[in-house]
Short mmCIF file of C-alpha atoms and ligand atoms in Angstrom, two decimals:
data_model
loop_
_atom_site.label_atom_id
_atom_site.label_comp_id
_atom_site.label_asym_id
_atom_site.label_seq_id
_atom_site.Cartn_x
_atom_site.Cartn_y
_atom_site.Cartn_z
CA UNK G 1 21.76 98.56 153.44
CA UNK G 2 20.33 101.73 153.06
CA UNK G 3 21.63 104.70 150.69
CA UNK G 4 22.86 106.79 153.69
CA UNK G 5 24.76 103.16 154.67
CA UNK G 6 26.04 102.68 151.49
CA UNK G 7 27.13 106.03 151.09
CA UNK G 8 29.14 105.62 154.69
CA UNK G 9 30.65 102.38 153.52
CA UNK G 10 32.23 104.01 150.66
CA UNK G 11 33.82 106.76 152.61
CA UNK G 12 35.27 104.07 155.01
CA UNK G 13 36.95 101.77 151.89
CA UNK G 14 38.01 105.06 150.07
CA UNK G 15 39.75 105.88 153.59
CA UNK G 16 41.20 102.33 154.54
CA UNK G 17 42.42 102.05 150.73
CA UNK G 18 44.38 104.84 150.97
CA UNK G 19 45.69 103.72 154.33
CA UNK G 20 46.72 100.31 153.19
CA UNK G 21 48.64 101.97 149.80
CA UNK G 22 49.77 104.45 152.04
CA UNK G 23 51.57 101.88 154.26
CA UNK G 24 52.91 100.40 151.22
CA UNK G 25 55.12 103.84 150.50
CA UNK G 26 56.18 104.35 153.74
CA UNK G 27 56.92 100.74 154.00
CA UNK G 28 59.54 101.37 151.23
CA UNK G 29 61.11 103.92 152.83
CA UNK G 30 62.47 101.75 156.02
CA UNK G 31 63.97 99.61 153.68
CA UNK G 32 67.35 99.49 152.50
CA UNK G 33 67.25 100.78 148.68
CA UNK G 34 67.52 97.83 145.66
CA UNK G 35 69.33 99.94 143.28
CA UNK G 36 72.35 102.14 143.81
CA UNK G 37 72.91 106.03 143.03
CA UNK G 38 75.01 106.45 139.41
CA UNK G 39 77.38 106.87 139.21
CA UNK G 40 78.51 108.47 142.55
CA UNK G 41 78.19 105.83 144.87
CA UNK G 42 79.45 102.75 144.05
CA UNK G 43 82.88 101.47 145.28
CA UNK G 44 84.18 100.12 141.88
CA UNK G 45 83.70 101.76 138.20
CA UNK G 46 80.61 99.81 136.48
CA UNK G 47 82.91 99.39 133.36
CA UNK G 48 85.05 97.60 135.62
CA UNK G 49 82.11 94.96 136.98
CA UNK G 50 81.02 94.34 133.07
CA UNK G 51 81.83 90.51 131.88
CA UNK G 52 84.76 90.05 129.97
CA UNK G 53 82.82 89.71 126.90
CA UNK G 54 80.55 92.87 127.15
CA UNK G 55 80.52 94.83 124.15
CA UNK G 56 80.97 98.14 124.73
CA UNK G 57 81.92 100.90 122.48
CA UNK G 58 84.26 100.30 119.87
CA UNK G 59 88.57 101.24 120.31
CA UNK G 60 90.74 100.90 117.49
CA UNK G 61 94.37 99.98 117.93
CA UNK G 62 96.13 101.91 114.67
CA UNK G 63 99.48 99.98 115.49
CA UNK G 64 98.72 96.91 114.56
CA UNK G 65 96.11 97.44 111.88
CA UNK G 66 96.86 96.74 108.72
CA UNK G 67 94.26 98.72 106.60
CA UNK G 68 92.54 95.70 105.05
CA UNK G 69 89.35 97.49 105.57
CA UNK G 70 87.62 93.94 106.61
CA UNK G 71 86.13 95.59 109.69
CA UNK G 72 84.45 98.17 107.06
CA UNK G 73 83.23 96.04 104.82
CA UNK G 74 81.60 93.70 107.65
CA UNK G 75 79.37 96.78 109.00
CA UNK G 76 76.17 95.88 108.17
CA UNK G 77 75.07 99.72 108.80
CA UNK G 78 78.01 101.46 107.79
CA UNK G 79 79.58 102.64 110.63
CA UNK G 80 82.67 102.70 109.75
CA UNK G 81 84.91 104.77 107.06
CA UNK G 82 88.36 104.11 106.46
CA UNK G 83 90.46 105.73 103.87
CA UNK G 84 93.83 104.08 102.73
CA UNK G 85 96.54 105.38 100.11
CA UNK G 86 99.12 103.11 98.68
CA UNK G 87 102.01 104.37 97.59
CA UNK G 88 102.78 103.19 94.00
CA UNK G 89 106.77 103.01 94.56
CA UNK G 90 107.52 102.12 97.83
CA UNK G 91 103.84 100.23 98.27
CA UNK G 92 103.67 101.75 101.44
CA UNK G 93 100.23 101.73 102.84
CA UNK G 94 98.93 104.75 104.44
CA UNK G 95 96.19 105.33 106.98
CA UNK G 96 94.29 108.64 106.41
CA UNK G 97 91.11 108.45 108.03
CA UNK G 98 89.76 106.03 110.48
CA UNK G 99 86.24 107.16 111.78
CA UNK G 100 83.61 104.74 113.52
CA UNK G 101 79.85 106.60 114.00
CA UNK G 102 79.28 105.21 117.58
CA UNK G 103 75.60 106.68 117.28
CA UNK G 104 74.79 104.37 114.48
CA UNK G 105 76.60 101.60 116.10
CA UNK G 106 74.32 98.78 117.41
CA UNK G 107 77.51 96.95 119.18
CA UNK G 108 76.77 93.74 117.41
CA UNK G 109 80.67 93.09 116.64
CA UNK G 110 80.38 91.76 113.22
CA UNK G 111 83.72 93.88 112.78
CA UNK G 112 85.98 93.09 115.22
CA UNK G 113 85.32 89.59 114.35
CA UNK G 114 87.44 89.67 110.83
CA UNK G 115 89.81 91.90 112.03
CA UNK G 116 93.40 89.75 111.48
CA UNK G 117 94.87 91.34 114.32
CA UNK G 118 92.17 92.23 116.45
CA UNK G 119 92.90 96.00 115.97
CA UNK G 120 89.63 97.02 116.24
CA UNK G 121 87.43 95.59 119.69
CA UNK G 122 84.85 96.86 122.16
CA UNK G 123 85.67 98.18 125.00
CA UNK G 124 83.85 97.86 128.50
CA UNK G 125 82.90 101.67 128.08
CA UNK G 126 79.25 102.41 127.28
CA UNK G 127 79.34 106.44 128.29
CA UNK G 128 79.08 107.69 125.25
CA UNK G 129 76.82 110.24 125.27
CA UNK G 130 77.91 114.27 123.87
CA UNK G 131 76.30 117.49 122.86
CA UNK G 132 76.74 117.34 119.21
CA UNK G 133 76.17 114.19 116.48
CA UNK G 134 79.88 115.61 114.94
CA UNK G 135 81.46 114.88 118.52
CA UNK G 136 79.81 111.26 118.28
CA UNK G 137 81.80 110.41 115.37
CA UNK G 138 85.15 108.76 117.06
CA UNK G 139 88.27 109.50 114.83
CA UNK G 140 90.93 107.54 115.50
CA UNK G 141 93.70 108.98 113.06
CA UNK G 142 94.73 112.30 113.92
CA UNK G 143 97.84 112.53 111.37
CA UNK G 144 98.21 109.82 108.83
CA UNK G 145 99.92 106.61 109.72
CA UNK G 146 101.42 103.69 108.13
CA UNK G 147 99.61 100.33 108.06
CA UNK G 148 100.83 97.55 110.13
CA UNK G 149 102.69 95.01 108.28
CA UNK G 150 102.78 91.36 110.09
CA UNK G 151 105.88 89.91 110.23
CA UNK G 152 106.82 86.30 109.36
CA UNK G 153 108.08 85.00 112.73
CA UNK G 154 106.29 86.85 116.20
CA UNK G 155 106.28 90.11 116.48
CA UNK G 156 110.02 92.02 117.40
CA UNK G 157 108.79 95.35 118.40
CA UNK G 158 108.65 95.78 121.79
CA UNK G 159 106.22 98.35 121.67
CA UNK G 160 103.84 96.75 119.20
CA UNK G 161 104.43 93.14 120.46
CA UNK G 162 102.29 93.80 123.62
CA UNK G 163 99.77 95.50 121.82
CA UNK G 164 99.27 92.65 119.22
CA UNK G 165 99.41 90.04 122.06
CA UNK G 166 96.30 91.40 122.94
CA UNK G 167 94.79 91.86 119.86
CA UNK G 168 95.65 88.47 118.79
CA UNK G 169 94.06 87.82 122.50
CA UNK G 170 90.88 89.51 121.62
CA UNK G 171 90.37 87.43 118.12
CA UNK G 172 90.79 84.16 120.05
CA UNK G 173 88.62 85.00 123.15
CA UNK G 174 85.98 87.45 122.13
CA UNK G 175 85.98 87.54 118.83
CA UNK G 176 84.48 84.22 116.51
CA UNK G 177 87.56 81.52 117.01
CA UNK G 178 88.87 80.56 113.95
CA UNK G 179 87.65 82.79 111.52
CA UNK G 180 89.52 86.14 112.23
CA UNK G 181 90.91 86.49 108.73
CA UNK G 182 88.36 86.38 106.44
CA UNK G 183 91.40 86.18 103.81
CA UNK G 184 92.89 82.93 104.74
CA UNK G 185 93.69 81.30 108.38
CA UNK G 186 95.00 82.37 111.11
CA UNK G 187 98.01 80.30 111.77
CA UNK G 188 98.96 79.19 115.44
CA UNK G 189 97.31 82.48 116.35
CA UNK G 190 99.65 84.50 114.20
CA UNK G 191 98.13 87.25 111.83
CA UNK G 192 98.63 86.40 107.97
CA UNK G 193 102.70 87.27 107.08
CA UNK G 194 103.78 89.70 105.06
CA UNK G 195 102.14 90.26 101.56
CA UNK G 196 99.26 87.95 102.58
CA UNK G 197 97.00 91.18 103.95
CA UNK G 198 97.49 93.28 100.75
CA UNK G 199 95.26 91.44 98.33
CA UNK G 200 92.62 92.55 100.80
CA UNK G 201 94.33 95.85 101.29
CA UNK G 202 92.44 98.96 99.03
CA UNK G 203 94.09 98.90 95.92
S1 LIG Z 301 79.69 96.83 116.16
FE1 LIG Z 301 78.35 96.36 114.40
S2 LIG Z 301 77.29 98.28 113.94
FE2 LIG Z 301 79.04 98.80 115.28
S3 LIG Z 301 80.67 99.37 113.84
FE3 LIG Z 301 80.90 97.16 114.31
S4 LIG Z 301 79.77 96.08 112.68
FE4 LIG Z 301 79.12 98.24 112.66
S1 LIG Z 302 93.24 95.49 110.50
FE1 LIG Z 302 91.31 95.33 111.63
S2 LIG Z 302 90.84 97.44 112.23
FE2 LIG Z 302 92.37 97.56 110.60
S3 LIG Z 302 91.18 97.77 108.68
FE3 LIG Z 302 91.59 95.56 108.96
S4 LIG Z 302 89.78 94.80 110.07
FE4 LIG Z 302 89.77 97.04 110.28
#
């Protein structure tokens, strides 16, 4: 083939390339879409099509936890800060500050998991996004509150019972079975009695 051939061919493969990716595109555009516009339209939340063990961000339930600052101490990256006053008379145990950094947070649950009561557990939420680091910083006591203390027998409170049922729930489905107080075991699913939390409680 001559020059003035070659240079012909070219033009026609340059020309039937662009064709063929052209067809391609358009092709795409008869189809019905793969993926699905967030978060407008979708009939059901995402949170609520997440597996049952998805670890989203973290929640604390201040009812039921007992200040033992396990879930603290178990952050590899120091997420969380907890501060705890006991009084010296009445040996009340106080709740100041309860604070989780959900930007450092790599969701790897290494917290929940020797929680005794299952007080603090992801969540299906993920959206956690916000215009400041300061905002990312979840604080879950807003006035101080005093620590949960487990009773002997099951739980008589009708407003904590529920809340401990699933926290007790949580340890035994989610979180590592078996080893949900680091202090000593959990019996028959119960949290550790009375007393038994405070040698792990800040002094
Ligand atoms: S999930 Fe992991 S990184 Fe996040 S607060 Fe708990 S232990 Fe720390
Ligand atoms: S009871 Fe659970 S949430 Fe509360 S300090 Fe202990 S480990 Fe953390």
């Amino acid at each position: 083939m001559g020059a003035i051939g070659e240079y012909f061919q070219n033009i026609k493969e340059t020309v039937s390339t662009i064709f063929e990716g052209m067809a391609v595109t358009a092709s795409h555009f008869m189809r019905k879409p793969y993926t699905v516009q967030y978060p407008d339209r979708i009939a059901v939340r995402v949170q609520d099509t997440l597996p049952y063990r998805y670890r989203g961000i973290l929640n604390v339930d201040l009812e039921i936890c007992t200040g033992c600052l396990a879930c603290e101490r178990a952050c590899p990256i120091d997420c969380i800060v907890i501060a705890c006053e006991k009084d010296q008379k009445t040996k009340v145990l106080t709740i100041s500050q309860f604070d989780i950094d959900i930007i450092k947070c790599m969701y790897c649950g290494l917290c929940s998991e020797p929680c005794p009561t299952g007080a603090i557990h992801h969540t299906s939420e993920f959206e956690g996004a916000d215009f400041s680091t300061e905002s990312m910083i979840r604080r879950f006591v807003t006035d101080p509150i005093d620590a949960y203390k487990p009773k002997k027998g099951p739980e008589t409170d009708e407003r904590i019972a529920p809340i401990l049922n699933r926290g007790m729930r949580y340890i035994n489905e989610f979180a590592t079975p078996g080893q949900a107080w680091a202090g000593g075991a959990v019996v028959n699913g119960a949290p550790p009695a009375d007393g038994e939390e405070e040698a792990d409680a800040q002094e």
